């Protein structure tokens, strides 16, 4: 999920400013590292998406996708935090 786009939508939907700041902090400065054959990779910043297993992630996903375009010729398949657009 695109963080800047999410924040834009939360502002657009008039979420309280203090809640938006909490969500911004929740999504920022996140890092990851992987280990292959016991060799750790370089630590990298997470620039997109939300943490797995956190109930807030589902709410943020739903807020982000709530304005998915609706069209008779397009089928939007949304499940949990996954989506597919079929034309």
mmCIF file of C-alpha atoms in Angstrom:
data_model
loop_
_atom_site.group_PDB
_atom_site.id
_atom_site.type_symbol
_atom_site.label_atom_id
_atom_site.label_comp_id
_atom_site.label_asym_id
_atom_site.label_seq_id
_atom_site.Cartn_x
_atom_site.Cartn_y
_atom_site.Cartn_z
ATOM 1 C CA UNK A 1 0.000 0.000 0.000
ATOM 2 C CA UNK A 2 1.258 3.440 -0.975
ATOM 3 C CA UNK A 3 1.716 5.339 2.306
ATOM 4 C CA UNK A 4 1.412 8.864 0.902
ATOM 5 C CA UNK A 5 -1.761 7.918 -0.956
ATOM 6 C CA UNK A 6 -3.219 6.414 2.201
ATOM 7 C CA UNK A 7 -2.513 9.559 4.233
ATOM 8 C CA UNK A 8 -4.068 11.665 1.459
ATOM 9 C CA UNK A 9 -7.234 9.561 1.611
ATOM 10 C CA UNK A 10 -7.412 9.691 5.408
ATOM 11 C CA UNK A 11 -7.247 13.489 5.198
ATOM 12 C CA UNK A 12 -9.861 13.453 2.418
ATOM 13 C CA UNK A 13 -12.170 11.286 4.568
ATOM 14 C CA UNK A 14 -11.662 13.751 7.452
ATOM 15 C CA UNK A 15 -9.994 11.375 9.887
ATOM 16 C CA UNK A 16 -8.890 13.256 13.031
ATOM 17 C CA UNK A 17 -5.468 14.903 12.659
ATOM 18 C CA UNK A 18 -4.055 13.200 15.754
ATOM 19 C CA UNK A 19 -5.086 9.772 14.407
ATOM 20 C CA UNK A 20 -3.453 10.519 11.044
ATOM 21 C CA UNK A 21 -0.219 11.441 12.844
ATOM 22 C CA UNK A 22 -0.324 8.173 14.796
ATOM 23 C CA UNK A 23 -0.820 6.215 11.563
ATOM 24 C CA UNK A 24 2.030 8.116 9.882
ATOM 25 C CA UNK A 25 4.338 7.201 12.766
ATOM 26 C CA UNK A 26 3.089 3.608 12.688
ATOM 27 C CA UNK A 27 4.034 3.310 8.999
ATOM 28 C CA UNK A 28 7.285 5.274 9.013
ATOM 29 C CA UNK A 29 10.824 4.231 9.911
ATOM 30 C CA UNK A 30 10.047 0.527 9.490
ATOM 31 C CA UNK A 31 12.939 -1.688 8.463
ATOM 32 C CA UNK A 32 13.507 -5.271 7.393
ATOM 33 C CA UNK A 33 16.321 -7.733 6.964
ATOM 34 C CA UNK A 34 16.377 -11.277 5.620
ATOM 35 C CA UNK A 35 18.695 -14.146 6.372
ATOM 36 C CA UNK A 36 19.704 -16.708 3.752
ATOM 37 C CA UNK A 37 21.885 -19.602 4.914
ATOM 38 C CA UNK A 38 22.484 -17.735 8.183
ATOM 39 C CA UNK A 39 23.876 -14.715 6.269
ATOM 40 C CA UNK A 40 21.928 -11.506 7.013
ATOM 41 C CA UNK A 41 21.165 -9.047 4.243
ATOM 42 C CA UNK A 42 21.586 -5.305 4.430
ATOM 43 C CA UNK A 43 18.927 -3.595 6.548
ATOM 44 C CA UNK A 44 16.466 -1.818 4.255
ATOM 45 C CA UNK A 45 13.610 0.619 4.740
ATOM 46 C CA UNK A 46 10.044 -0.538 4.179
ATOM 47 C CA UNK A 47 8.491 2.051 1.898
ATOM 48 C CA UNK A 48 5.153 0.418 1.063
ATOM 49 C CA UNK A 49 2.589 -1.833 2.691
ATOM 50 C CA UNK A 50 1.412 -2.397 6.230
ATOM 51 C CA UNK A 51 2.597 -4.903 8.838
ATOM 52 C CA UNK A 52 1.104 -8.393 8.657
ATOM 53 C CA UNK A 53 -0.945 -9.695 11.546
ATOM 54 C CA UNK A 54 -1.931 -6.252 12.838
ATOM 55 C CA UNK A 55 -5.677 -5.548 12.932
ATOM 56 C CA UNK A 56 -5.067 -1.896 12.011
ATOM 57 C CA UNK A 57 -3.580 -3.048 8.690
ATOM 58 C CA UNK A 58 -6.971 -4.372 7.529
ATOM 59 C CA UNK A 59 -8.685 -1.104 8.432
ATOM 60 C CA UNK A 60 -6.048 0.904 6.567
ATOM 61 C CA UNK A 61 -6.377 -1.402 3.544
ATOM 62 C CA UNK A 62 -10.157 -0.957 3.508
ATOM 63 C CA UNK A 63 -9.800 2.822 3.800
ATOM 64 C CA UNK A 64 -7.265 2.887 0.977
ATOM 65 C CA UNK A 65 -9.437 0.788 -1.356
ATOM 66 C CA UNK A 66 -12.843 2.183 -0.426
ATOM 67 C CA UNK A 67 -12.958 4.303 -3.574
ATOM 68 C CA UNK A 68 -12.072 1.512 -6.002
ATOM 69 C CA UNK A 69 -13.772 2.359 -9.306
ATOM 70 C CA UNK A 70 -17.047 0.563 -9.924
ATOM 71 C CA UNK A 71 -17.913 -0.400 -13.483
ATOM 72 C CA UNK A 72 -20.098 -3.025 -15.184
ATOM 73 C CA UNK A 73 -17.136 -4.168 -17.298
ATOM 74 C CA UNK A 74 -14.672 -4.406 -14.420
ATOM 75 C CA UNK A 75 -14.832 -6.945 -11.597
ATOM 76 C CA UNK A 76 -13.049 -5.954 -8.395
ATOM 77 C CA UNK A 77 -12.217 -8.978 -6.256
ATOM 78 C CA UNK A 78 -11.272 -7.884 -2.748
ATOM 79 C CA UNK A 79 -10.494 -10.303 0.063
ATOM 80 C CA UNK A 80 -8.872 -9.417 3.390
ATOM 81 C CA UNK A 81 -5.848 -7.444 2.222
ATOM 82 C CA UNK A 82 -5.612 -8.714 -1.357
ATOM 83 C CA UNK A 83 -7.207 -7.432 -4.527
ATOM 84 C CA UNK A 84 -7.534 -8.388 -8.167
ATOM 85 C CA UNK A 85 -9.066 -6.349 -10.974
ATOM 86 C CA UNK A 86 -10.581 -8.401 -13.790
ATOM 87 C CA UNK A 87 -11.692 -6.860 -17.066
#
